[in-house]
Amino acid sequence: MKITYSIIAPIYNEKDNLHELHRRVSEVMNSMGQTWELILVDDGSSDGSTELIRELAKQDEHVRPVIFARNFGHQLAVTAGLDYSRGDAVIIIDADLQDPPELIPQMAEKWQEGYEVVYAVRAEREGESWFKLWTASLFYRLIYRITDVKIPLDAGDFRLMDRKVVNVMNSMRERHRFLRGMSAWVGFKQIGIEYKRAARKAGETKYPFRKMFRLALNAITSFSYFPLQVATFFGFFSAGIAILAIPVVIYLRASGSQAFFGQATTLIAVLFLGGVQLISLGILGEYIGRLYDEAKDRPLYIVREAPEESGQ
Ligand code: UDP
Ligand code: MG
């Protein structure tokens, strides 16, 4: 069967949101009068979401479950959804209903106008801590500045992508994925539409600070060498200071001044440089570790159960 729209929702312990998600997505999609499928990717849930997904799939043939062998993380869950999707347009949506399914018709309209990526920009966000808002805002701006790809500000993964874009994304098998960056990188005709991001319907965020930090690191290392260049900059900066300091100290000594004498000065200089060197080593390590992960070439995710037909 030819499918027009694929909706992908990654699910990690979202049992209290699933029925509502299914209900709202079905309502919107049925009103659009095109064929559609809802791919629910269970990312190693342990709260009974898995059983619920199977049940939904039994009741409604639009629902296609992809069930992971363990938790692989949000970005990989969405990746699996993309791999299994069959639609001419693919929509990625969070399962906690922070992204309103009711926005899909507007996205589809833009797609029909010829845009190949329609991303949703969070004009307002409800029910989130100031810490999350602040770190998120900082993160988007930092990424925008230092990466070579112009990744739209304040846009999450909630977006519609044309089949052409999805096929390119599916051919990019990098492990440490930052999907919104990848979908900006591919090019094509892109446009943003604004929406109000609602509060989570039920449950807790599945993105603690640790995961947010990982995602930010993946975004930065996948799309820029900036951290490595910072190390180079610090190298030149320290060497520059040293070169300037030598004649100054010679002059001070010759004129009998006691300034910059003693251990404290030496200690500070050594600790400072030692610190900078260790940080640079750590940064280098981040890149090398990622290189190592790519070299191992393990599968991106492991599925326990998946629909027979995939998009490819
Ligand atoms: N999620 C997932 N695997 C994870 C963490 C999150 O599949 O390891 C899913 C989660 O179920 C939700 C989406 O990713 O559908 C976004 O997560 P969340 O709402 O917790 O993030 P936030 O909106 O707080 O940034
Ligand atoms: Mg959420």
XYZ file of C-alpha atoms and ligand atoms in Angstrom:
338
model
C 0.000 0.000 0.000
C 1.160 3.474 -0.774
C 1.581 5.579 2.322
C 1.549 9.366 2.181
C 2.382 10.265 5.760
C 4.554 8.444 8.294
C 4.460 9.732 11.848
C 7.346 8.637 14.045
C 7.167 8.783 17.824
C 10.060 7.561 20.002
C 8.833 6.067 23.245
C 10.710 5.600 26.459
C 8.411 4.902 29.403
C 5.465 6.920 28.148
C 2.607 4.621 29.061
C 0.382 7.427 30.322
C 0.766 9.358 27.091
C 0.340 6.600 24.541
C -3.458 6.427 24.284
C -3.766 10.175 24.086
C -0.987 10.355 21.487
C -2.663 7.691 19.383
C -6.050 9.372 19.726
C -4.870 12.838 18.759
C -2.647 11.669 15.908
C -5.461 9.473 14.514
C -7.934 12.317 14.687
C -5.656 14.720 12.846
C -4.491 12.211 10.259
C -7.962 10.877 9.498
C -9.172 14.416 8.930
C -6.485 14.869 6.282
C -7.881 12.109 4.081
C -4.576 10.544 3.025
C -3.017 7.201 3.866
C -0.813 7.266 6.946
C 1.059 5.130 9.439
C 2.136 5.751 13.010
C 5.500 4.205 13.827
C 5.911 3.765 17.562
C 9.507 3.029 18.421
C 9.847 1.509 21.855
C 13.254 2.500 23.137
C 13.616 -0.162 25.830
C 10.712 0.947 28.013
C 10.223 -0.811 31.324
C 6.902 0.646 32.455
C 4.603 -1.424 30.280
C 4.674 0.900 27.265
C 5.865 -2.045 25.168
C 2.730 -4.100 25.828
C 0.590 -1.054 25.230
C 2.239 -0.476 21.864
C 1.588 -4.086 20.836
C -2.022 -3.709 21.902
C -2.462 -0.502 19.915
C -0.957 -2.202 16.877
C -3.492 -5.005 17.189
C -6.411 -2.607 17.416
C -5.319 -0.228 14.693
C -3.534 -1.232 11.530
C -2.097 2.267 11.134
C 0.185 1.561 14.088
C 3.481 -0.123 13.299
C 5.638 -1.027 16.269
C 9.418 -1.149 16.306
C 10.628 -2.593 19.579
C 14.238 -2.216 20.684
C 16.219 -4.789 22.601
C 17.264 -2.100 25.083
C 17.396 1.649 25.530
C 19.441 3.208 22.752
C 18.425 6.808 23.199
C 16.024 9.200 21.586
C 18.055 9.984 18.466
C 18.534 6.317 17.605
C 14.873 5.554 18.251
C 13.937 8.237 15.732
C 16.567 6.864 13.346
C 14.923 3.443 13.484
C 11.590 5.104 12.798
C 13.074 6.773 9.726
C 14.492 3.452 8.543
C 11.122 1.723 8.781
C 8.994 4.578 7.488
C 7.332 4.250 4.091
C 5.584 7.578 3.681
C 6.227 10.231 1.042
C 6.474 12.646 3.948
C 7.751 11.731 7.379
C 6.870 13.575 10.573
C 8.876 13.204 13.772
C 6.971 13.950 16.941
C 7.595 13.534 20.687
C 5.390 11.015 22.439
C 4.724 13.256 25.449
C 2.458 15.552 23.419
C 4.688 18.563 23.851
C 4.553 18.775 20.081
C 0.892 19.166 19.092
C -0.161 16.723 16.340
C -2.640 19.429 15.309
C 0.280 21.267 13.674
C 0.765 18.478 11.116
C -1.807 19.816 8.587
C 0.051 23.146 8.524
C 3.335 21.341 7.951
C 1.738 19.275 5.199
C 0.502 22.426 3.540
C 4.056 23.777 3.321
C 5.212 20.425 2.007
C 2.601 20.581 -0.729
C 3.881 24.044 -1.584
C 7.196 22.373 -2.356
C 9.214 22.644 0.862
C 11.160 19.505 1.610
C 11.866 20.119 5.286
C 9.310 21.888 7.468
C 10.663 22.320 10.982
C 8.670 23.576 13.931
C 10.158 26.488 15.850
C 9.335 26.804 19.529
C 8.043 30.331 19.845
C 6.891 29.684 23.391
C 7.495 26.893 25.840
C 5.197 25.920 28.629
C 5.843 24.134 31.876
C 9.598 23.871 31.747
C 12.118 24.881 34.363
C 14.124 28.050 33.873
C 17.216 25.862 33.889
C 15.996 23.815 30.933
C 14.909 26.943 29.045
C 18.176 28.690 29.705
C 20.432 25.747 28.823
C 18.366 24.980 25.723
C 18.525 28.572 24.544
C 22.266 28.755 25.181
C 22.752 25.442 23.406
C 20.922 26.485 20.221
C 22.837 29.750 20.046
C 26.205 28.125 20.685
C 25.619 25.484 18.013
C 24.498 28.167 15.585
C 27.698 30.140 16.119
C 30.309 27.426 16.043
C 29.043 24.908 13.514
C 29.369 25.208 9.781
C 25.766 24.172 9.210
C 23.133 26.752 9.954
C 20.970 24.733 12.284
C 17.731 26.664 12.897
C 17.411 28.261 16.330
C 14.879 26.856 18.814
C 13.802 24.032 16.522
C 13.696 20.529 17.974
C 13.151 17.276 16.168
C 9.471 18.004 15.526
C 9.490 18.341 11.737
C 8.195 17.059 8.440
C 10.673 15.729 5.909
C 10.152 14.729 2.314
C 11.054 11.185 1.256
C 14.088 12.540 -0.657
C 15.488 14.021 2.553
C 14.710 10.901 4.578
C 16.527 8.727 2.046
C 19.634 10.880 2.313
C 19.429 10.847 6.115
C 19.052 7.071 6.079
C 22.240 6.779 4.074
C 24.134 8.693 6.787
C 24.957 5.949 9.243
C 26.948 7.976 11.756
C 26.639 6.754 15.293
C 26.553 9.886 17.393
C 23.606 11.484 15.779
C 22.183 14.931 15.949
C 19.198 14.610 13.652
C 18.208 18.260 13.453
C 21.752 19.059 12.373
C 21.738 16.267 9.815
C 18.440 17.400 8.377
C 19.804 20.953 8.049
C 23.045 19.654 6.527
C 21.360 17.857 3.631
C 20.063 21.139 2.245
C 16.916 21.095 0.084
C 14.156 23.649 0.508
C 13.577 24.264 4.186
C 11.165 26.426 6.106
C 10.214 26.907 9.763
C 6.773 27.404 11.229
C 6.237 28.659 14.761
C 4.296 26.876 17.455
C 3.721 26.930 21.146
C 5.407 24.011 22.842
C 3.069 22.604 25.453
C 3.991 21.138 28.798
C 4.536 17.424 29.087
C 1.171 15.595 29.296
C 2.232 12.985 31.829
C 5.396 11.593 33.346
C 8.830 13.068 33.780
C 11.319 14.310 31.234
C 13.513 11.501 29.865
C 16.254 14.010 29.173
C 18.152 14.619 32.383
C 21.082 17.009 32.276
C 23.485 14.163 31.531
C 21.661 13.228 28.326
C 21.288 16.852 27.288
C 25.009 17.318 27.730
C 25.735 14.224 25.599
C 23.446 15.485 22.877
C 25.153 18.869 22.939
C 28.578 17.214 22.662
C 27.369 15.095 19.765
C 26.013 18.152 18.040
C 29.242 20.085 18.438
C 31.613 17.277 17.492
C 29.472 16.109 14.575
C 29.327 19.496 12.962
C 32.493 21.370 13.849
C 36.158 21.267 14.778
C 35.709 24.336 16.927
C 36.814 22.714 20.221
C 40.007 21.518 18.565
C 40.649 24.976 17.219
C 40.200 26.403 20.711
C 43.159 24.266 21.818
C 45.274 25.695 19.013
C 44.183 29.183 19.959
C 45.171 28.638 23.583
C 48.546 27.295 22.442
C 49.307 30.422 20.446
C 47.936 32.622 23.199
C 50.150 31.072 25.921
C 53.216 31.036 23.685
C 52.544 34.689 22.830
C 52.369 35.660 26.487
C 55.606 33.774 27.206
C 57.438 35.525 24.383
C 56.236 38.920 25.571
C 57.082 38.079 29.196
C 60.734 37.193 28.569
C 62.007 40.720 27.731
C 59.794 42.185 30.474
C 61.305 39.899 33.140
C 64.863 40.493 31.866
C 64.256 44.218 32.100
C 62.779 43.907 35.622
C 65.730 41.853 36.852
C 68.280 44.194 35.258
C 66.640 47.137 36.992
C 66.736 45.308 40.326
C 62.956 44.735 40.690
C 61.718 41.756 42.728
C 58.448 41.381 40.820
C 57.476 37.880 39.540
C 59.945 36.232 41.885
C 59.216 33.042 43.728
C 57.374 29.770 43.503
C 53.814 31.033 43.404
C 54.260 32.543 39.957
C 55.822 29.347 38.629
C 53.174 27.194 40.228
C 50.326 29.222 38.778
C 51.859 29.105 35.315
C 52.440 25.354 35.500
C 48.959 24.617 36.816
C 47.361 26.841 34.231
C 49.200 25.263 31.338
C 48.765 21.768 32.784
C 45.036 22.432 32.978
C 44.834 23.728 29.443
C 46.783 20.729 28.195
C 44.590 18.213 29.996
C 41.440 19.892 28.715
C 42.837 19.841 25.177
C 43.657 16.181 25.608
C 40.111 15.528 26.785
C 38.702 17.321 23.757
C 40.974 15.324 21.484
C 39.780 12.216 23.322
C 36.152 13.050 22.524
C 36.938 13.057 18.822
C 39.115 9.954 18.999
C 36.491 8.068 21.010
C 33.915 8.876 18.375
C 36.319 7.772 15.661
C 36.792 4.503 17.550
C 33.029 4.000 17.828
C 32.656 4.515 14.094
C 35.506 2.099 13.388
C 33.822 -0.662 15.388
C 30.895 -0.350 13.015
C 28.332 -1.937 15.279
C 24.665 -1.710 14.348
C 23.134 1.614 15.406
C 20.323 -0.148 17.257
C 19.028 -3.648 17.802
C 15.380 -4.484 17.243
C 13.545 -7.226 19.034
C 10.407 -6.857 16.937
C 9.897 -4.830 13.811
C 7.388 -4.626 10.991
C 8.294 -6.697 7.961
C 8.239 -3.979 5.384
C 10.684 -1.122 5.642
C 10.859 2.110 3.714
C 13.860 1.241 1.586
N 12.982 9.288 24.503
C 13.454 8.081 23.997
N 14.592 7.540 24.532
C 15.292 8.152 25.539
C 14.823 9.389 26.028
C 13.682 9.942 25.470
O 12.871 7.510 23.081
O 16.298 7.597 25.977
C 11.756 9.876 23.909
C 10.678 10.229 24.918
O 9.848 9.121 25.202
C 9.928 11.344 24.210
C 11.021 12.013 23.392
O 12.094 11.092 23.310
O 8.951 10.849 23.322
C 11.497 13.317 24.022
O 11.898 13.093 25.357
P 11.489 14.066 26.546
O 10.090 14.542 26.345
O 11.753 13.376 27.832
O 12.511 15.250 26.347
P 12.227 16.801 26.657
O 10.976 17.167 25.942
O 12.087 16.897 28.127
O 13.444 17.491 26.128
Mg 9.209 16.232 26.185
